[in-house]
mmCIF file of C-alpha atoms in Angstrom:
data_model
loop_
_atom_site.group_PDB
_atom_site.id
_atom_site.type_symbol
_atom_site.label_atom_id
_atom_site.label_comp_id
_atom_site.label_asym_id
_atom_site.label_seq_id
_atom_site.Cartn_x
_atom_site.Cartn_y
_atom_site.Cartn_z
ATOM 1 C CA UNK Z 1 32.836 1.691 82.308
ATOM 2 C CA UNK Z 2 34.038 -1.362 84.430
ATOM 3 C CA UNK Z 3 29.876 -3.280 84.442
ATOM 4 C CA UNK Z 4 30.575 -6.507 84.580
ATOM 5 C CA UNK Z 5 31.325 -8.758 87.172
ATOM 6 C CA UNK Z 6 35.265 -10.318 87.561
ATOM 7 C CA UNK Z 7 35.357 -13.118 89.347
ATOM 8 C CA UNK Z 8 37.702 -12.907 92.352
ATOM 9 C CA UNK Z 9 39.098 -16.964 93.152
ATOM 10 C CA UNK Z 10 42.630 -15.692 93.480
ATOM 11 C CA UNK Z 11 41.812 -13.513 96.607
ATOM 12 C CA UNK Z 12 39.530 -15.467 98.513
ATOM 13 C CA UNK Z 13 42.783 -17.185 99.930
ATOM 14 C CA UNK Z 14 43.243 -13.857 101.469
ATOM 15 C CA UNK Z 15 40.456 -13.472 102.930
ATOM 16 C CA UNK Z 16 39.058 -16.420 104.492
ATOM 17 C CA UNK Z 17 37.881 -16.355 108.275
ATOM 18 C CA UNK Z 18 38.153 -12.023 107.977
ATOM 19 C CA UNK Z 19 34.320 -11.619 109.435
ATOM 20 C CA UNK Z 20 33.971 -14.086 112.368
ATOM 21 C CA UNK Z 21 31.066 -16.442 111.985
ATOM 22 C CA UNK Z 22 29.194 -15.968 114.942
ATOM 23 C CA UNK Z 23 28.531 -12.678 117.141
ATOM 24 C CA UNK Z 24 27.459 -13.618 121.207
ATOM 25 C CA UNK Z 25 24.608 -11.586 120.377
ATOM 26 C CA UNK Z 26 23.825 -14.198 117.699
ATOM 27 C CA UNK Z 27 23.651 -11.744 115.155
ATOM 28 C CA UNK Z 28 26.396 -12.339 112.699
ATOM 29 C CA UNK Z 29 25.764 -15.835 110.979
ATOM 30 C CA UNK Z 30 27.777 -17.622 108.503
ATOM 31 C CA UNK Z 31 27.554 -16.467 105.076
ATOM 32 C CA UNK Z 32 24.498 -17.529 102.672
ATOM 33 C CA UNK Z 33 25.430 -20.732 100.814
ATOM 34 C CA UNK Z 34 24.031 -19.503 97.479
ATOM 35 C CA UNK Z 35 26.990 -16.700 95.722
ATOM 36 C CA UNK Z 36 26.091 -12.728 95.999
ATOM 37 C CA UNK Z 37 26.273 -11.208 92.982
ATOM 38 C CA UNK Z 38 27.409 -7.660 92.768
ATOM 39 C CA UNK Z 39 27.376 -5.389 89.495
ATOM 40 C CA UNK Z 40 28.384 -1.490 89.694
ATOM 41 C CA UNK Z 41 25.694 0.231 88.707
ATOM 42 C CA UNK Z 42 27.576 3.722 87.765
ATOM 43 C CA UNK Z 43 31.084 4.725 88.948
ATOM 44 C CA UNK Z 44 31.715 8.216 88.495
ATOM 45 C CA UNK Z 45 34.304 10.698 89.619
ATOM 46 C CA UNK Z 46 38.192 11.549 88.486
ATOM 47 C CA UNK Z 47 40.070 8.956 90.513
ATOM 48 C CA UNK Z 48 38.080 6.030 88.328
ATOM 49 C CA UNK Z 49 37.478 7.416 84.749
ATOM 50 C CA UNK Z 50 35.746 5.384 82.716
ATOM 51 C CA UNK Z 51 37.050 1.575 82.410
ATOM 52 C CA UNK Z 52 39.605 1.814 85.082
ATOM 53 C CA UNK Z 53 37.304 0.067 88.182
ATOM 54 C CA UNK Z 54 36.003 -3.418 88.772
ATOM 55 C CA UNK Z 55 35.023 -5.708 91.702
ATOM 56 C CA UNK Z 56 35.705 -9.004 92.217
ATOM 57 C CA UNK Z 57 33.794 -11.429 95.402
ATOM 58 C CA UNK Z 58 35.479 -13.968 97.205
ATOM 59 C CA UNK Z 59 34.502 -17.534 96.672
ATOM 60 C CA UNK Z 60 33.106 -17.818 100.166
ATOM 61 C CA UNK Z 61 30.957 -14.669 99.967
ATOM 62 C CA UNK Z 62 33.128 -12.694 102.895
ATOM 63 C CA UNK Z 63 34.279 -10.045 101.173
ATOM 64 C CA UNK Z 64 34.573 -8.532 97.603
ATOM 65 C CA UNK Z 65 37.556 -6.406 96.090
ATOM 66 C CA UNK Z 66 37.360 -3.189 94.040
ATOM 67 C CA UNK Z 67 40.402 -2.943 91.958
ATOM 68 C CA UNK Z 68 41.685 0.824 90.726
ATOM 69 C CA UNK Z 69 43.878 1.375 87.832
ATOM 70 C CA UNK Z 70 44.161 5.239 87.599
ATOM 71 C CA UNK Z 71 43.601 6.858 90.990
ATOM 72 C CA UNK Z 72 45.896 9.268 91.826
ATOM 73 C CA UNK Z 73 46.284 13.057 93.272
ATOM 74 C CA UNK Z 74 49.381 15.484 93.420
ATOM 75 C CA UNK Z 75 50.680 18.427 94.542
ATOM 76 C CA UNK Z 76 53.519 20.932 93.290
ATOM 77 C CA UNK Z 77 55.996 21.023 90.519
ATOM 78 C CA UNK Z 78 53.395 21.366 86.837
ATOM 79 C CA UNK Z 79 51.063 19.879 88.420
ATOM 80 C CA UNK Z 80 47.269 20.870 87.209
ATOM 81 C CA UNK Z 81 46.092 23.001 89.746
ATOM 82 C CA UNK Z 82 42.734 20.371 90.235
ATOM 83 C CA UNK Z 83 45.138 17.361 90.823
ATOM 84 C CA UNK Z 84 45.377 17.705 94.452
ATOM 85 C CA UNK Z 85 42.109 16.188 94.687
ATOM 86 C CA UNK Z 86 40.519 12.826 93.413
ATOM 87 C CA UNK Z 87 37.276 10.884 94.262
ATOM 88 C CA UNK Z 88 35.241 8.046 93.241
ATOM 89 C CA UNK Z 89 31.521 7.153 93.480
ATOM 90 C CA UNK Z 90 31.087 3.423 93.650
ATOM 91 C CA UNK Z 91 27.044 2.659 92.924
ATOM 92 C CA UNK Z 92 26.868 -0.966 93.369
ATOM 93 C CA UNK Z 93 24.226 -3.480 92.790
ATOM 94 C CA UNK Z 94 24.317 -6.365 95.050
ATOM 95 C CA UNK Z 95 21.926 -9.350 94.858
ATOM 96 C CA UNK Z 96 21.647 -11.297 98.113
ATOM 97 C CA UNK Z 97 20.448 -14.925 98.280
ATOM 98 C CA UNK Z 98 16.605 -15.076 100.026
ATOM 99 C CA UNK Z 99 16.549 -14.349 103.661
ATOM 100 C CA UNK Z 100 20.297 -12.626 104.571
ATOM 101 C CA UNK Z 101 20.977 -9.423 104.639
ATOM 102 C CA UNK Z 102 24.539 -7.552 105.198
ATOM 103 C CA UNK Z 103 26.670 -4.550 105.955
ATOM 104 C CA UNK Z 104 30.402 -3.397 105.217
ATOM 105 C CA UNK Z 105 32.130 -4.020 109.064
ATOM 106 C CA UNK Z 106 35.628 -3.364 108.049
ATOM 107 C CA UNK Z 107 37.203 -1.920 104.418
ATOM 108 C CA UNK Z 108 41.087 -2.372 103.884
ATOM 109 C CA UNK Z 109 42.626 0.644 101.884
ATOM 110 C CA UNK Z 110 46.011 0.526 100.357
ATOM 111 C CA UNK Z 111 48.014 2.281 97.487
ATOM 112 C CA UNK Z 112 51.188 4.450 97.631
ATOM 113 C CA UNK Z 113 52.269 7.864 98.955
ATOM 114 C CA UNK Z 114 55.376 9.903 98.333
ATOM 115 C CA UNK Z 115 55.192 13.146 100.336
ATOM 116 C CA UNK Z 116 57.797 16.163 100.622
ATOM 117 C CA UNK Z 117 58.386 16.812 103.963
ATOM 118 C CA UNK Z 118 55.514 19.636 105.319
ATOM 119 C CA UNK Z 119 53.084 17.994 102.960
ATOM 120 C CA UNK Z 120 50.163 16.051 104.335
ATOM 121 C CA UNK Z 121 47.265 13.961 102.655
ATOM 122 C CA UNK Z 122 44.200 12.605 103.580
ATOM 123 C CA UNK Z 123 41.942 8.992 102.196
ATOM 124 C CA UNK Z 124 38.351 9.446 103.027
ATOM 125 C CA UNK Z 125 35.541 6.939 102.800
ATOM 126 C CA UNK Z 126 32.112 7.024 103.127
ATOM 127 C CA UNK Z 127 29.281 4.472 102.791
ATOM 128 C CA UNK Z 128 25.500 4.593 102.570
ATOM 129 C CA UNK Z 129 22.912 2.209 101.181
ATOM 130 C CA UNK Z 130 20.477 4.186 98.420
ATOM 131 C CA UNK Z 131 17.589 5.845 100.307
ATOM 132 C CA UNK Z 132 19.048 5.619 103.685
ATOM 133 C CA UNK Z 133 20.073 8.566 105.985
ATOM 134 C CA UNK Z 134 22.374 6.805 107.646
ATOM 135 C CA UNK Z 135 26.588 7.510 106.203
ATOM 136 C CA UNK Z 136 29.279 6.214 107.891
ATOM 137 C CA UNK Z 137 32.486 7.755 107.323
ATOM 138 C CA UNK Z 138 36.292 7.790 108.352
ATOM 139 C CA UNK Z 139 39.205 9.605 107.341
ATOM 140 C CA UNK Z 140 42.712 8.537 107.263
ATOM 141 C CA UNK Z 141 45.430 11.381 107.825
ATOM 142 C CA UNK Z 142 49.161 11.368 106.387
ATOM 143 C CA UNK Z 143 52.348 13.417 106.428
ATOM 144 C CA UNK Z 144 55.517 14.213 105.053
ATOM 145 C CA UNK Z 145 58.155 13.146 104.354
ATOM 146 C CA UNK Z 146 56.785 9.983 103.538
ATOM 147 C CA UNK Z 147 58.074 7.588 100.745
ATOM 148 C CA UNK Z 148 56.472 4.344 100.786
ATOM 149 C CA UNK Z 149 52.986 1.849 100.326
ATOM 150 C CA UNK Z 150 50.252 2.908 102.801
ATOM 151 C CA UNK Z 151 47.490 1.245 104.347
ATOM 152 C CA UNK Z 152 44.339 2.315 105.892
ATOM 153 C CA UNK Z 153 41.312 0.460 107.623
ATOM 154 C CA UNK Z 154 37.869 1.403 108.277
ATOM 155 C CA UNK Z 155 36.304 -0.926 111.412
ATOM 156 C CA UNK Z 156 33.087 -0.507 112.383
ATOM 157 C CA UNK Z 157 31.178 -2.078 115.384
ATOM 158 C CA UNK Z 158 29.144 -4.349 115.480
ATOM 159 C CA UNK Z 159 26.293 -1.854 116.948
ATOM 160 C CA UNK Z 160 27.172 0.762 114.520
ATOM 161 C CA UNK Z 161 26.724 -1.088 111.714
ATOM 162 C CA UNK Z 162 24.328 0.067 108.692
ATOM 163 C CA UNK Z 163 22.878 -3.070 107.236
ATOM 164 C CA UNK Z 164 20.983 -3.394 104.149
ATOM 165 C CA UNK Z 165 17.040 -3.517 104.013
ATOM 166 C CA UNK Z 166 15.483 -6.414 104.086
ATOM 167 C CA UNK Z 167 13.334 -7.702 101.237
ATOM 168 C CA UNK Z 168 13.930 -4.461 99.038
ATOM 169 C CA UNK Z 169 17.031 -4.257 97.045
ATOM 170 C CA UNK Z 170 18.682 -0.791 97.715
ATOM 171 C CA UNK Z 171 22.299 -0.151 95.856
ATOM 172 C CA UNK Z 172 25.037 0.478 97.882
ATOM 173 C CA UNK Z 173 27.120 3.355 97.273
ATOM 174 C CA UNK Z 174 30.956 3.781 98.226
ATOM 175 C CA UNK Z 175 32.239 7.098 98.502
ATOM 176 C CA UNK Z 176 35.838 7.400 98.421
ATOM 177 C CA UNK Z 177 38.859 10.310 97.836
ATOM 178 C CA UNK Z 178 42.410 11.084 98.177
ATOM 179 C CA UNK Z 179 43.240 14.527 98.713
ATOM 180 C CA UNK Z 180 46.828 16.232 99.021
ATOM 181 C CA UNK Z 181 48.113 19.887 100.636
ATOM 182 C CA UNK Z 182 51.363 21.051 99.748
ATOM 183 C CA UNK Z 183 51.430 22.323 103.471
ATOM 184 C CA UNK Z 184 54.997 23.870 103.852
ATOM 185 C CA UNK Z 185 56.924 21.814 101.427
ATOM 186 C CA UNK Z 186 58.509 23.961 98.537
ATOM 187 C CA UNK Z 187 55.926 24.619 95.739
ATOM 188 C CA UNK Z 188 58.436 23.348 92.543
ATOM 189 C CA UNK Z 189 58.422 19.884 94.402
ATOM 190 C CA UNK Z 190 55.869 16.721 93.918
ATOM 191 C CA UNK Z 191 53.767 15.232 96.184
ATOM 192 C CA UNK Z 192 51.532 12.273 95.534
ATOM 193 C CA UNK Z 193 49.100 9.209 96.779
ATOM 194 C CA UNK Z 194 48.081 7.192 94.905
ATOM 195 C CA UNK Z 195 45.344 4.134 95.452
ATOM 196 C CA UNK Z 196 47.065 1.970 92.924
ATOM 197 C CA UNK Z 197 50.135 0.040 92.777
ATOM 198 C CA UNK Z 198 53.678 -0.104 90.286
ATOM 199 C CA UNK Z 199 51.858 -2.669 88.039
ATOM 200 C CA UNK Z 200 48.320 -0.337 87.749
ATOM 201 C CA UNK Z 201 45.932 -2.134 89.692
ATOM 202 C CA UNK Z 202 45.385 -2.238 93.631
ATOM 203 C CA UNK Z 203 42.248 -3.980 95.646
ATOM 204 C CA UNK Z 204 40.791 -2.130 97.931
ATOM 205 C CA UNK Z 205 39.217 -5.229 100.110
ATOM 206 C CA UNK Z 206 35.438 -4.957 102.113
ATOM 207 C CA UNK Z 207 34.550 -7.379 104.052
ATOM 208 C CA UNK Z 208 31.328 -7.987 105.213
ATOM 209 C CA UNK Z 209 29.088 -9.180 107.792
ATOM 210 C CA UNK Z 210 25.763 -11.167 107.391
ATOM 211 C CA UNK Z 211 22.717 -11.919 109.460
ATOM 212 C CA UNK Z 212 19.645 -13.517 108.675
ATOM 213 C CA UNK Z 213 16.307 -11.251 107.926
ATOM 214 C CA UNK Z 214 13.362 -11.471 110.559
ATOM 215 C CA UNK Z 215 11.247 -14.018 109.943
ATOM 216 C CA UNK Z 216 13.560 -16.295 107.961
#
């Protein structure tokens, strides 16, 4: 199990200025000076066995990564009859300097897809902070033929964001899952997505919004 923390310098250049500093309403503030700190807690499910998940944060505290090495479903041919379907549970641990508090305002999916034409696919994601009732989730549809990288983004508002609790640390959990239908497309032919890339490893990129806690 990916538990410790990689530090992610060579993507901040990616991802500077992605949350805007300031909202009019005054609510989004620039990020806390002192560095979050973000462990996974437990990551469980069949798109991340054991070892092949880790997340990186950006040096300026914007964003963090969670990078995938063996996340893939498929469809057709020999393929086991459960593969259509993969998921991950993220359970992450994230200490926040004194006084901020944040939520996820837009995630960045990518990965590859290679669908026979009347084959379709779908990338889900859902996110909730531990105890809370509130779950926001969005769902990304696909269809075939396709043969090429995809991308996905989930962008929330700014008034239906789900920020963390003040002065109680609650673990945030990221539900995610790729799931692919044969559809029409002949049953001895293979269709896949994957949420990883030709070398193994893809970032899946949140970025996040910050305010400051009442009272601070």
């Amino acid at each position: 199990m990916a538990s410790g923390l990689l530090l992610g310098g060579a993507v901040a250049a990616l991802l500077t200025a992605a949350i805007p500093a300031h909202n009019p309403s005054g609510g989004f503030v620039d990020p806390p000076p002192d560095k979050i700190v973000i462990n996974i807690a437990t990551v469980n499910g069949s798109g991340c066995p054991a070892g092949t998940a880790a997340v990186a944060v950006s040096e300026d505290n914007t964003a963090f990564t969670v990078t995938y090495s063996d996340y893939l479903a498929q469809v057709g041919g020999n393929s086991d009859p459960t593969a259509f379907r993969k998921n991950c549970q993220l359970n992450l641990i994230v200490h926040v300097p004194s006084g901020f508090t944040y939520a996820i305002a837009e995630a960045d999916y990518r990965g590859f897809a290679s669908l026979q034409s009347g084959a379709n696919a779908v990338q889900r994601a859902s996110y909730y902070f531990q105890g809370s009732s509130q779950t926001v989730s969005k769902t990304h549809p696909f269809s075939g033929a396709l043969n090429d990288n995809w991308q996905a983004t989930d962008t929330t508002d700014w008034a239906q964001l789900v920020w963390a609790p003040c002065g109680v640390q609650r673990n945030f959990n990221i539900n995610t899952e790729i799931r692919v239908n044969a559809g029409t497309s002949s049953p001895s032919k293979v269709s896949f997505m994957t949420m990883d890339s030709t070398d193994g490893d893809i970032s899946t990129i949140y970025h996040m919004a910050w305010k400051e806690c009442p009272g601070k």
